[in-house]
């Protein structure tokens, strides 16, 4: 009698485990990713006015930020805008020639945060150069500022990394709880058998 009741319960557990894992594991591993940036990572641009990041999925404005620092380590970004899968900020003008560092953190549409960073170089304006040669070089550098894929230093946050382990823990707890219920039901059946035989 005990084995007959335990078998359907065990079969039910085996059927539910793949469904439970599939429903929670898919969002945990399908996180948003950076597709491209403008300016692109490592390029030299002339007098940049903004920084734009494009992602593979829609971005949520809550928890999303972009911080741009100039060569003097001063924050020069403002006016954060989130439009679908594009996040952008304006840069304070005029820009100083040198390396600019960009640090970003976004909240993807599934609620998981992703962060990363990259850098680019601001070149002097063409009119500020002393010779025609340097002016031509600056113009060529500005022409190379088209956006390109830039997944530099892109990493999921701790909350994202922990998601699979939380799911596995929940599945293990569920299995242990069901197994405990089976053991308790078996003990009750064994306790009832002598009394039933006596009557």
JSON list of C-alpha atoms in Angstrom, two decimals:
[
{"chain": "A", "resi": 1, "resn": "UNK", "atom": "CA", "xyz": [0.00, 0.00, 0.00]},
{"chain": "A", "resi": 2, "resn": "UNK", "atom": "CA", "xyz": [2.84, 2.34, 0.89]},
{"chain": "A", "resi": 3, "resn": "UNK", "atom": "CA", "xyz": [4.74, 1.71, -2.33]},
{"chain": "A", "resi": 4, "resn": "UNK", "atom": "CA", "xyz": [1.63, 2.29, -4.43]},
{"chain": "A", "resi": 5, "resn": "UNK", "atom": "CA", "xyz": [1.19, 5.76, -2.93]},
{"chain": "A", "resi": 6, "resn": "UNK", "atom": "CA", "xyz": [4.89, 6.64, -3.12]},
{"chain": "A", "resi": 7, "resn": "UNK", "atom": "CA", "xyz": [5.33, 5.78, -6.81]},
{"chain": "A", "resi": 8, "resn": "UNK", "atom": "CA", "xyz": [2.84, 8.37, -8.20]},
{"chain": "A", "resi": 9, "resn": "UNK", "atom": "CA", "xyz": [4.36, 11.03, -5.92]},
{"chain": "A", "resi": 10, "resn": "UNK", "atom": "CA", "xyz": [7.88, 10.24, -7.08]},
{"chain": "A", "resi": 11, "resn": "UNK", "atom": "CA", "xyz": [6.74, 10.32, -10.70]},
{"chain": "A", "resi": 12, "resn": "UNK", "atom": "CA", "xyz": [5.12, 13.71, -10.11]},
{"chain": "A", "resi": 13, "resn": "UNK", "atom": "CA", "xyz": [8.41, 15.06, -8.69]},
{"chain": "A", "resi": 14, "resn": "UNK", "atom": "CA", "xyz": [10.33, 13.86, -11.76]},
{"chain": "A", "resi": 15, "resn": "UNK", "atom": "CA", "xyz": [7.84, 15.56, -14.08]},
{"chain": "A", "resi": 16, "resn": "UNK", "atom": "CA", "xyz": [7.83, 18.87, -12.19]},
{"chain": "A", "resi": 17, "resn": "UNK", "atom": "CA", "xyz": [11.61, 19.28, -11.83]},
{"chain": "A", "resi": 18, "resn": "UNK", "atom": "CA", "xyz": [12.33, 19.95, -15.56]},
{"chain": "A", "resi": 19, "resn": "UNK", "atom": "CA", "xyz": [9.41, 22.39, -15.73]},
{"chain": "A", "resi": 20, "resn": "UNK", "atom": "CA", "xyz": [10.60, 24.22, -12.62]},
{"chain": "A", "resi": 21, "resn": "UNK", "atom": "CA", "xyz": [14.17, 24.44, -13.88]},
{"chain": "A", "resi": 22, "resn": "UNK", "atom": "CA", "xyz": [13.11, 25.54, -17.37]},
{"chain": "A", "resi": 23, "resn": "UNK", "atom": "CA", "xyz": [10.87, 28.35, -16.12]},
{"chain": "A", "resi": 24, "resn": "UNK", "atom": "CA", "xyz": [13.53, 29.86, -13.86]},
{"chain": "A", "resi": 25, "resn": "UNK", "atom": "CA", "xyz": [16.79, 28.98, -15.56]},
{"chain": "A", "resi": 26, "resn": "UNK", "atom": "CA", "xyz": [15.97, 30.63, -18.90]},
{"chain": "A", "resi": 27, "resn": "UNK", "atom": "CA", "xyz": [15.64, 34.19, -17.47]},
{"chain": "A", "resi": 28, "resn": "UNK", "atom": "CA", "xyz": [18.69, 33.61, -15.26]},
{"chain": "A", "resi": 29, "resn": "UNK", "atom": "CA", "xyz": [21.03, 32.92, -18.18]},
{"chain": "A", "resi": 30, "resn": "UNK", "atom": "CA", "xyz": [19.48, 35.20, -20.85]},
{"chain": "A", "resi": 31, "resn": "UNK", "atom": "CA", "xyz": [20.77, 38.57, -19.72]},
{"chain": "A", "resi": 32, "resn": "UNK", "atom": "CA", "xyz": [21.09, 41.77, -21.69]},
{"chain": "A", "resi": 33, "resn": "UNK", "atom": "CA", "xyz": [24.42, 42.56, -23.38]},
{"chain": "A", "resi": 34, "resn": "UNK", "atom": "CA", "xyz": [26.13, 45.60, -24.82]},
{"chain": "A", "resi": 35, "resn": "UNK", "atom": "CA", "xyz": [26.03, 45.66, -28.64]},
{"chain": "A", "resi": 36, "resn": "UNK", "atom": "CA", "xyz": [27.84, 48.91, -29.52]},
{"chain": "A", "resi": 37, "resn": "UNK", "atom": "CA", "xyz": [28.89, 52.31, -28.24]},
{"chain": "A", "resi": 38, "resn": "UNK", "atom": "CA", "xyz": [29.32, 55.77, -29.74]},
{"chain": "A", "resi": 39, "resn": "UNK", "atom": "CA", "xyz": [32.15, 56.73, -29.52]},
{"chain": "A", "resi": 40, "resn": "UNK", "atom": "CA", "xyz": [33.54, 53.22, -29.93]},
{"chain": "A", "resi": 41, "resn": "UNK", "atom": "CA", "xyz": [36.04, 51.87, -27.42]},
{"chain": "A", "resi": 42, "resn": "UNK", "atom": "CA", "xyz": [39.64, 52.98, -27.97]},
{"chain": "A", "resi": 43, "resn": "UNK", "atom": "CA", "xyz": [38.99, 55.43, -30.83]},
{"chain": "A", "resi": 44, "resn": "UNK", "atom": "CA", "xyz": [39.97, 59.10, -31.01]},
{"chain": "A", "resi": 45, "resn": "UNK", "atom": "CA", "xyz": [37.15, 61.57, -31.72]},
{"chain": "A", "resi": 46, "resn": "UNK", "atom": "CA", "xyz": [37.04, 65.31, -32.18]},
{"chain": "A", "resi": 47, "resn": "UNK", "atom": "CA", "xyz": [35.00, 67.27, -29.62]},
{"chain": "A", "resi": 48, "resn": "UNK", "atom": "CA", "xyz": [32.54, 64.52, -28.57]},
{"chain": "A", "resi": 49, "resn": "UNK", "atom": "CA", "xyz": [29.20, 65.86, -27.33]},
{"chain": "A", "resi": 50, "resn": "UNK", "atom": "CA", "xyz": [27.57, 62.67, -26.04]},
{"chain": "A", "resi": 51, "resn": "UNK", "atom": "CA", "xyz": [28.06, 58.99, -25.23]},
{"chain": "A", "resi": 52, "resn": "UNK", "atom": "CA", "xyz": [25.55, 56.43, -26.46]},
{"chain": "A", "resi": 53, "resn": "UNK", "atom": "CA", "xyz": [25.25, 52.74, -25.59]},
{"chain": "A", "resi": 54, "resn": "UNK", "atom": "CA", "xyz": [23.09, 50.24, -27.50]},
{"chain": "A", "resi": 55, "resn": "UNK", "atom": "CA", "xyz": [22.05, 46.92, -25.95]},
{"chain": "A", "resi": 56, "resn": "UNK", "atom": "CA", "xyz": [20.58, 43.69, -27.28]},
{"chain": "A", "resi": 57, "resn": "UNK", "atom": "CA", "xyz": [17.39, 44.04, -25.21]},
{"chain": "A", "resi": 58, "resn": "UNK", "atom": "CA", "xyz": [15.19, 46.81, -23.87]},
{"chain": "A", "resi": 59, "resn": "UNK", "atom": "CA", "xyz": [16.67, 48.71, -20.90]},
{"chain": "A", "resi": 60, "resn": "UNK", "atom": "CA", "xyz": [14.77, 49.78, -17.78]},
{"chain": "A", "resi": 61, "resn": "UNK", "atom": "CA", "xyz": [15.52, 53.30, -16.53]},
{"chain": "A", "resi": 62, "resn": "UNK", "atom": "CA", "xyz": [15.41, 52.31, -12.85]},
{"chain": "A", "resi": 63, "resn": "UNK", "atom": "CA", "xyz": [18.96, 51.57, -11.66]},
{"chain": "A", "resi": 64, "resn": "UNK", "atom": "CA", "xyz": [20.50, 52.54, -15.01]},
{"chain": "A", "resi": 65, "resn": "UNK", "atom": "CA", "xyz": [23.40, 55.03, -15.06]},
{"chain": "A", "resi": 66, "resn": "UNK", "atom": "CA", "xyz": [26.36, 56.13, -17.18]},
{"chain": "A", "resi": 67, "resn": "UNK", "atom": "CA", "xyz": [29.29, 58.04, -15.67]},
{"chain": "A", "resi": 68, "resn": "UNK", "atom": "CA", "xyz": [31.89, 59.65, -17.92]},
{"chain": "A", "resi": 69, "resn": "UNK", "atom": "CA", "xyz": [35.10, 61.13, -16.47]},
{"chain": "A", "resi": 70, "resn": "UNK", "atom": "CA", "xyz": [37.47, 63.43, -18.32]},
{"chain": "A", "resi": 71, "resn": "UNK", "atom": "CA", "xyz": [41.30, 63.28, -18.24]},
{"chain": "A", "resi": 72, "resn": "UNK", "atom": "CA", "xyz": [41.24, 65.19, -14.93]},
{"chain": "A", "resi": 73, "resn": "UNK", "atom": "CA", "xyz": [38.97, 62.51, -13.38]},
{"chain": "A", "resi": 74, "resn": "UNK", "atom": "CA", "xyz": [36.04, 64.91, -13.29]},
{"chain": "A", "resi": 75, "resn": "UNK", "atom": "CA", "xyz": [32.52, 63.68, -14.04]},
{"chain": "A", "resi": 76, "resn": "UNK", "atom": "CA", "xyz": [31.35, 65.44, -17.22]},
{"chain": "A", "resi": 77, "resn": "UNK", "atom": "CA", "xyz": [28.20, 63.44, -18.05]},
{"chain": "A", "resi": 78, "resn": "UNK", "atom": "CA", "xyz": [24.58, 64.52, -17.48]},
{"chain": "A", "resi": 79, "resn": "UNK", "atom": "CA", "xyz": [21.03, 64.23, -18.81]},
{"chain": "A", "resi": 80, "resn": "UNK", "atom": "CA", "xyz": [20.71, 60.43, -18.80]},
{"chain": "A", "resi": 81, "resn": "UNK", "atom": "CA", "xyz": [18.20, 59.20, -21.39]},
{"chain": "A", "resi": 82, "resn": "UNK", "atom": "CA", "xyz": [16.80, 55.69, -21.87]},
{"chain": "A", "resi": 83, "resn": "UNK", "atom": "CA", "xyz": [14.97, 54.99, -25.12]},
{"chain": "A", "resi": 84, "resn": "UNK", "atom": "CA", "xyz": [14.22, 51.32, -25.73]},
{"chain": "A", "resi": 85, "resn": "UNK", "atom": "CA", "xyz": [17.57, 49.56, -26.06]},
{"chain": "A", "resi": 86, "resn": "UNK", "atom": "CA", "xyz": [19.60, 52.81, -26.22]},
{"chain": "A", "resi": 87, "resn": "UNK", "atom": "CA", "xyz": [21.05, 54.69, -23.22]},
{"chain": "A", "resi": 88, "resn": "UNK", "atom": "CA", "xyz": [22.83, 58.03, -23.66]},
{"chain": "A", "resi": 89, "resn": "UNK", "atom": "CA", "xyz": [24.29, 60.99, -21.74]},
{"chain": "A", "resi": 90, "resn": "UNK", "atom": "CA", "xyz": [25.48, 64.46, -22.76]},
{"chain": "A", "resi": 91, "resn": "UNK", "atom": "CA", "xyz": [29.05, 65.63, -22.21]},
{"chain": "A", "resi": 92, "resn": "UNK", "atom": "CA", "xyz": [29.96, 69.01, -20.77]},
{"chain": "A", "resi": 93, "resn": "UNK", "atom": "CA", "xyz": [31.42, 71.40, -23.35]},
{"chain": "A", "resi": 94, "resn": "UNK", "atom": "CA", "xyz": [34.06, 72.21, -24.32]},
{"chain": "A", "resi": 95, "resn": "UNK", "atom": "CA", "xyz": [35.74, 68.82, -23.96]},
{"chain": "A", "resi": 96, "resn": "UNK", "atom": "CA", "xyz": [39.36, 68.53, -22.84]},
{"chain": "A", "resi": 97, "resn": "UNK", "atom": "CA", "xyz": [41.77, 66.61, -25.05]},
{"chain": "A", "resi": 98, "resn": "UNK", "atom": "CA", "xyz": [42.75, 63.29, -23.51]},
{"chain": "A", "resi": 99, "resn": "UNK", "atom": "CA", "xyz": [41.35, 59.94, -22.41]},
{"chain": "A", "resi": 100, "resn": "UNK", "atom": "CA", "xyz": [37.74, 59.68, -21.19]},
{"chain": "A", "resi": 101, "resn": "UNK", "atom": "CA", "xyz": [36.61, 56.74, -19.06]},
{"chain": "A", "resi": 102, "resn": "UNK", "atom": "CA", "xyz": [33.02, 55.47, -19.22]},
{"chain": "A", "resi": 103, "resn": "UNK", "atom": "CA", "xyz": [31.49, 53.32, -16.47]},
{"chain": "A", "resi": 104, "resn": "UNK", "atom": "CA", "xyz": [27.95, 52.05, -16.97]},
{"chain": "A", "resi": 105, "resn": "UNK", "atom": "CA", "xyz": [25.35, 49.97, -15.19]},
{"chain": "A", "resi": 106, "resn": "UNK", "atom": "CA", "xyz": [21.96, 49.10, -16.66]},
{"chain": "A", "resi": 107, "resn": "UNK", "atom": "CA", "xyz": [18.88, 47.17, -15.58]},
{"chain": "A", "resi": 108, "resn": "UNK", "atom": "CA", "xyz": [17.75, 44.78, -18.31]},
{"chain": "A", "resi": 109, "resn": "UNK", "atom": "CA", "xyz": [14.12, 44.19, -19.15]},
{"chain": "A", "resi": 110, "resn": "UNK", "atom": "CA", "xyz": [14.09, 40.95, -17.13]},
{"chain": "A", "resi": 111, "resn": "UNK", "atom": "CA", "xyz": [15.21, 42.88, -14.02]},
{"chain": "A", "resi": 112, "resn": "UNK", "atom": "CA", "xyz": [18.84, 41.70, -13.93]},
{"chain": "A", "resi": 113, "resn": "UNK", "atom": "CA", "xyz": [21.59, 44.35, -13.66]},
{"chain": "A", "resi": 114, "resn": "UNK", "atom": "CA", "xyz": [24.61, 44.30, -16.00]},
{"chain": "A", "resi": 115, "resn": "UNK", "atom": "CA", "xyz": [27.65, 46.59, -15.80]},
{"chain": "A", "resi": 116, "resn": "UNK", "atom": "CA", "xyz": [30.87, 47.37, -17.63]},
{"chain": "A", "resi": 117, "resn": "UNK", "atom": "CA", "xyz": [33.16, 50.11, -18.88]},
{"chain": "A", "resi": 118, "resn": "UNK", "atom": "CA", "xyz": [35.34, 51.34, -21.71]},
{"chain": "A", "resi": 119, "resn": "UNK", "atom": "CA", "xyz": [37.39, 54.38, -22.72]},
{"chain": "A", "resi": 120, "resn": "UNK", "atom": "CA", "xyz": [37.94, 56.65, -25.71]},
{"chain": "A", "resi": 121, "resn": "UNK", "atom": "CA", "xyz": [40.15, 59.63, -26.51]},
{"chain": "A", "resi": 122, "resn": "UNK", "atom": "CA", "xyz": [39.06, 63.18, -27.26]},
{"chain": "A", "resi": 123, "resn": "UNK", "atom": "CA", "xyz": [41.29, 64.82, -29.87]},
{"chain": "A", "resi": 124, "resn": "UNK", "atom": "CA", "xyz": [41.87, 68.60, -30.11]},
{"chain": "A", "resi": 125, "resn": "UNK", "atom": "CA", "xyz": [39.57, 70.48, -32.46]},
{"chain": "A", "resi": 126, "resn": "UNK", "atom": "CA", "xyz": [40.94, 70.81, -35.99]},
{"chain": "A", "resi": 127, "resn": "UNK", "atom": "CA", "xyz": [41.10, 74.62, -35.69]},
{"chain": "A", "resi": 128, "resn": "UNK", "atom": "CA", "xyz": [43.29, 74.42, -32.58]},
{"chain": "A", "resi": 129, "resn": "UNK", "atom": "CA", "xyz": [46.15, 72.58, -34.26]},
{"chain": "A", "resi": 130, "resn": "UNK", "atom": "CA", "xyz": [49.25, 74.45, -35.27]},
{"chain": "A", "resi": 131, "resn": "UNK", "atom": "CA", "xyz": [49.92, 72.85, -38.65]},
{"chain": "A", "resi": 132, "resn": "UNK", "atom": "CA", "xyz": [47.92, 71.51, -41.56]},
{"chain": "A", "resi": 133, "resn": "UNK", "atom": "CA", "xyz": [49.43, 68.08, -41.02]},
{"chain": "A", "resi": 134, "resn": "UNK", "atom": "CA", "xyz": [48.14, 67.79, -37.47]},
{"chain": "A", "resi": 135, "resn": "UNK", "atom": "CA", "xyz": [44.79, 69.13, -38.62]},
{"chain": "A", "resi": 136, "resn": "UNK", "atom": "CA", "xyz": [44.53, 66.40, -41.26]},
{"chain": "A", "resi": 137, "resn": "UNK", "atom": "CA", "xyz": [45.44, 63.78, -38.67]},
{"chain": "A", "resi": 138, "resn": "UNK", "atom": "CA", "xyz": [42.73, 65.05, -36.33]},
{"chain": "A", "resi": 139, "resn": "UNK", "atom": "CA", "xyz": [40.12, 64.96, -39.08]},
{"chain": "A", "resi": 140, "resn": "UNK", "atom": "CA", "xyz": [41.04, 61.37, -39.92]},
{"chain": "A", "resi": 141, "resn": "UNK", "atom": "CA", "xyz": [40.74, 60.42, -36.27]},
{"chain": "A", "resi": 142, "resn": "UNK", "atom": "CA", "xyz": [37.30, 62.03, -36.09]},
{"chain": "A", "resi": 143, "resn": "UNK", "atom": "CA", "xyz": [36.17, 60.05, -39.13]},
{"chain": "A", "resi": 144, "resn": "UNK", "atom": "CA", "xyz": [37.00, 56.78, -37.34]},
{"chain": "A", "resi": 145, "resn": "UNK", "atom": "CA", "xyz": [34.51, 57.44, -34.55]},
{"chain": "A", "resi": 146, "resn": "UNK", "atom": "CA", "xyz": [31.68, 55.33, -35.98]},
{"chain": "A", "resi": 147, "resn": "UNK", "atom": "CA", "xyz": [30.11, 52.95, -33.52]},
{"chain": "A", "resi": 148, "resn": "UNK", "atom": "CA", "xyz": [31.25, 49.34, -33.34]},
{"chain": "A", "resi": 149, "resn": "UNK", "atom": "CA", "xyz": [30.69, 46.35, -31.03]},
{"chain": "A", "resi": 150, "resn": "UNK", "atom": "CA", "xyz": [32.23, 47.15, -27.64]},
{"chain": "A", "resi": 151, "resn": "UNK", "atom": "CA", "xyz": [31.67, 44.54, -24.94]},
{"chain": "A", "resi": 152, "resn": "UNK", "atom": "CA", "xyz": [34.75, 45.75, -22.97]},
{"chain": "A", "resi": 153, "resn": "UNK", "atom": "CA", "xyz": [34.78, 44.85, -19.29]},
{"chain": "A", "resi": 154, "resn": "UNK", "atom": "CA", "xyz": [31.13, 43.82, -19.53]},
{"chain": "A", "resi": 155, "resn": "UNK", "atom": "CA", "xyz": [30.22, 41.68, -16.54]},
{"chain": "A", "resi": 156, "resn": "UNK", "atom": "CA", "xyz": [26.98, 40.67, -14.84]},
{"chain": "A", "resi": 157, "resn": "UNK", "atom": "CA", "xyz": [26.61, 41.88, -11.26]},
{"chain": "A", "resi": 158, "resn": "UNK", "atom": "CA", "xyz": [26.67, 39.64, -8.21]},
{"chain": "A", "resi": 159, "resn": "UNK", "atom": "CA", "xyz": [22.88, 39.40, -8.23]},
{"chain": "A", "resi": 160, "resn": "UNK", "atom": "CA", "xyz": [23.03, 37.94, -11.73]},
{"chain": "A", "resi": 161, "resn": "UNK", "atom": "CA", "xyz": [25.81, 35.49, -10.91]},
{"chain": "A", "resi": 162, "resn": "UNK", "atom": "CA", "xyz": [23.96, 34.13, -7.88]},
{"chain": "A", "resi": 163, "resn": "UNK", "atom": "CA", "xyz": [20.70, 33.47, -9.72]},
{"chain": "A", "resi": 164, "resn": "UNK", "atom": "CA", "xyz": [21.54, 29.89, -10.88]},
{"chain": "A", "resi": 165, "resn": "UNK", "atom": "CA", "xyz": [22.62, 28.84, -7.38]},
{"chain": "A", "resi": 166, "resn": "UNK", "atom": "CA", "xyz": [19.44, 30.26, -5.87]},
{"chain": "A", "resi": 167, "resn": "UNK", "atom": "CA", "xyz": [17.38, 28.26, -8.35]},
{"chain": "A", "resi": 168, "resn": "UNK", "atom": "CA", "xyz": [19.30, 25.06, -7.65]},
{"chain": "A", "resi": 169, "resn": "UNK", "atom": "CA", "xyz": [18.87, 25.62, -3.91]},
{"chain": "A", "resi": 170, "resn": "UNK", "atom": "CA", "xyz": [15.12, 26.11, -4.32]},
{"chain": "A", "resi": 171, "resn": "UNK", "atom": "CA", "xyz": [14.84, 22.89, -6.34]},
{"chain": "A", "resi": 172, "resn": "UNK", "atom": "CA", "xyz": [16.82, 20.92, -3.73]},
{"chain": "A", "resi": 173, "resn": "UNK", "atom": "CA", "xyz": [14.65, 22.26, -0.90]},
{"chain": "A", "resi": 174, "resn": "UNK", "atom": "CA", "xyz": [11.51, 21.33, -2.82]},
{"chain": "A", "resi": 175, "resn": "UNK", "atom": "CA", "xyz": [12.77, 17.78, -3.39]},
{"chain": "A", "resi": 176, "resn": "UNK", "atom": "CA", "xyz": [13.74, 17.39, 0.28]},
{"chain": "A", "resi": 177, "resn": "UNK", "atom": "CA", "xyz": [10.34, 18.66, 1.40]},
{"chain": "A", "resi": 178, "resn": "UNK", "atom": "CA", "xyz": [8.53, 16.17, -0.84]},
{"chain": "A", "resi": 179, "resn": "UNK", "atom": "CA", "xyz": [10.81, 13.32, 0.29]},
{"chain": "A", "resi": 180, "resn": "UNK", "atom": "CA", "xyz": [10.12, 14.22, 3.90]},
{"chain": "A", "resi": 181, "resn": "UNK", "atom": "CA", "xyz": [6.39, 14.08, 3.24]},
{"chain": "A", "resi": 182, "resn": "UNK", "atom": "CA", "xyz": [6.77, 10.59, 1.76]},
{"chain": "A", "resi": 183, "resn": "UNK", "atom": "CA", "xyz": [8.70, 9.37, 4.82]},
{"chain": "A", "resi": 184, "resn": "UNK", "atom": "CA", "xyz": [6.09, 10.77, 7.20]},
{"chain": "A", "resi": 185, "resn": "UNK", "atom": "CA", "xyz": [3.24, 9.16, 5.26]},
{"chain": "A", "resi": 186, "resn": "UNK", "atom": "CA", "xyz": [5.02, 5.80, 5.34]},
{"chain": "A", "resi": 187, "resn": "UNK", "atom": "CA", "xyz": [5.44, 5.98, 9.12]},
{"chain": "A", "resi": 188, "resn": "UNK", "atom": "CA", "xyz": [1.78, 6.79, 9.59]},
{"chain": "A", "resi": 189, "resn": "UNK", "atom": "CA", "xyz": [0.75, 3.85, 7.44]},
{"chain": "A", "resi": 190, "resn": "UNK", "atom": "CA", "xyz": [3.00, 1.51, 9.42]},
{"chain": "A", "resi": 191, "resn": "UNK", "atom": "CA", "xyz": [1.53, 2.80, 12.68]},
{"chain": "A", "resi": 192, "resn": "UNK", "atom": "CA", "xyz": [-2.00, 2.18, 11.40]},
{"chain": "A", "resi": 193, "resn": "UNK", "atom": "CA", "xyz": [-1.40, -1.39, 10.19]},
{"chain": "A", "resi": 194, "resn": "UNK", "atom": "CA", "xyz": [-1.36, -3.15, 13.65]},
{"chain": "A", "resi": 195, "resn": "UNK", "atom": "CA", "xyz": [-4.53, -1.42, 14.76]},
{"chain": "A", "resi": 196, "resn": "UNK", "atom": "CA", "xyz": [-6.29, -2.34, 11.51]},
{"chain": "A", "resi": 197, "resn": "UNK", "atom": "CA", "xyz": [-5.18, -5.97, 11.87]},
{"chain": "A", "resi": 198, "resn": "UNK", "atom": "CA", "xyz": [-6.42, -6.10, 15.46]},
{"chain": "A", "resi": 199, "resn": "UNK", "atom": "CA", "xyz": [-9.93, -5.13, 14.45]}
]
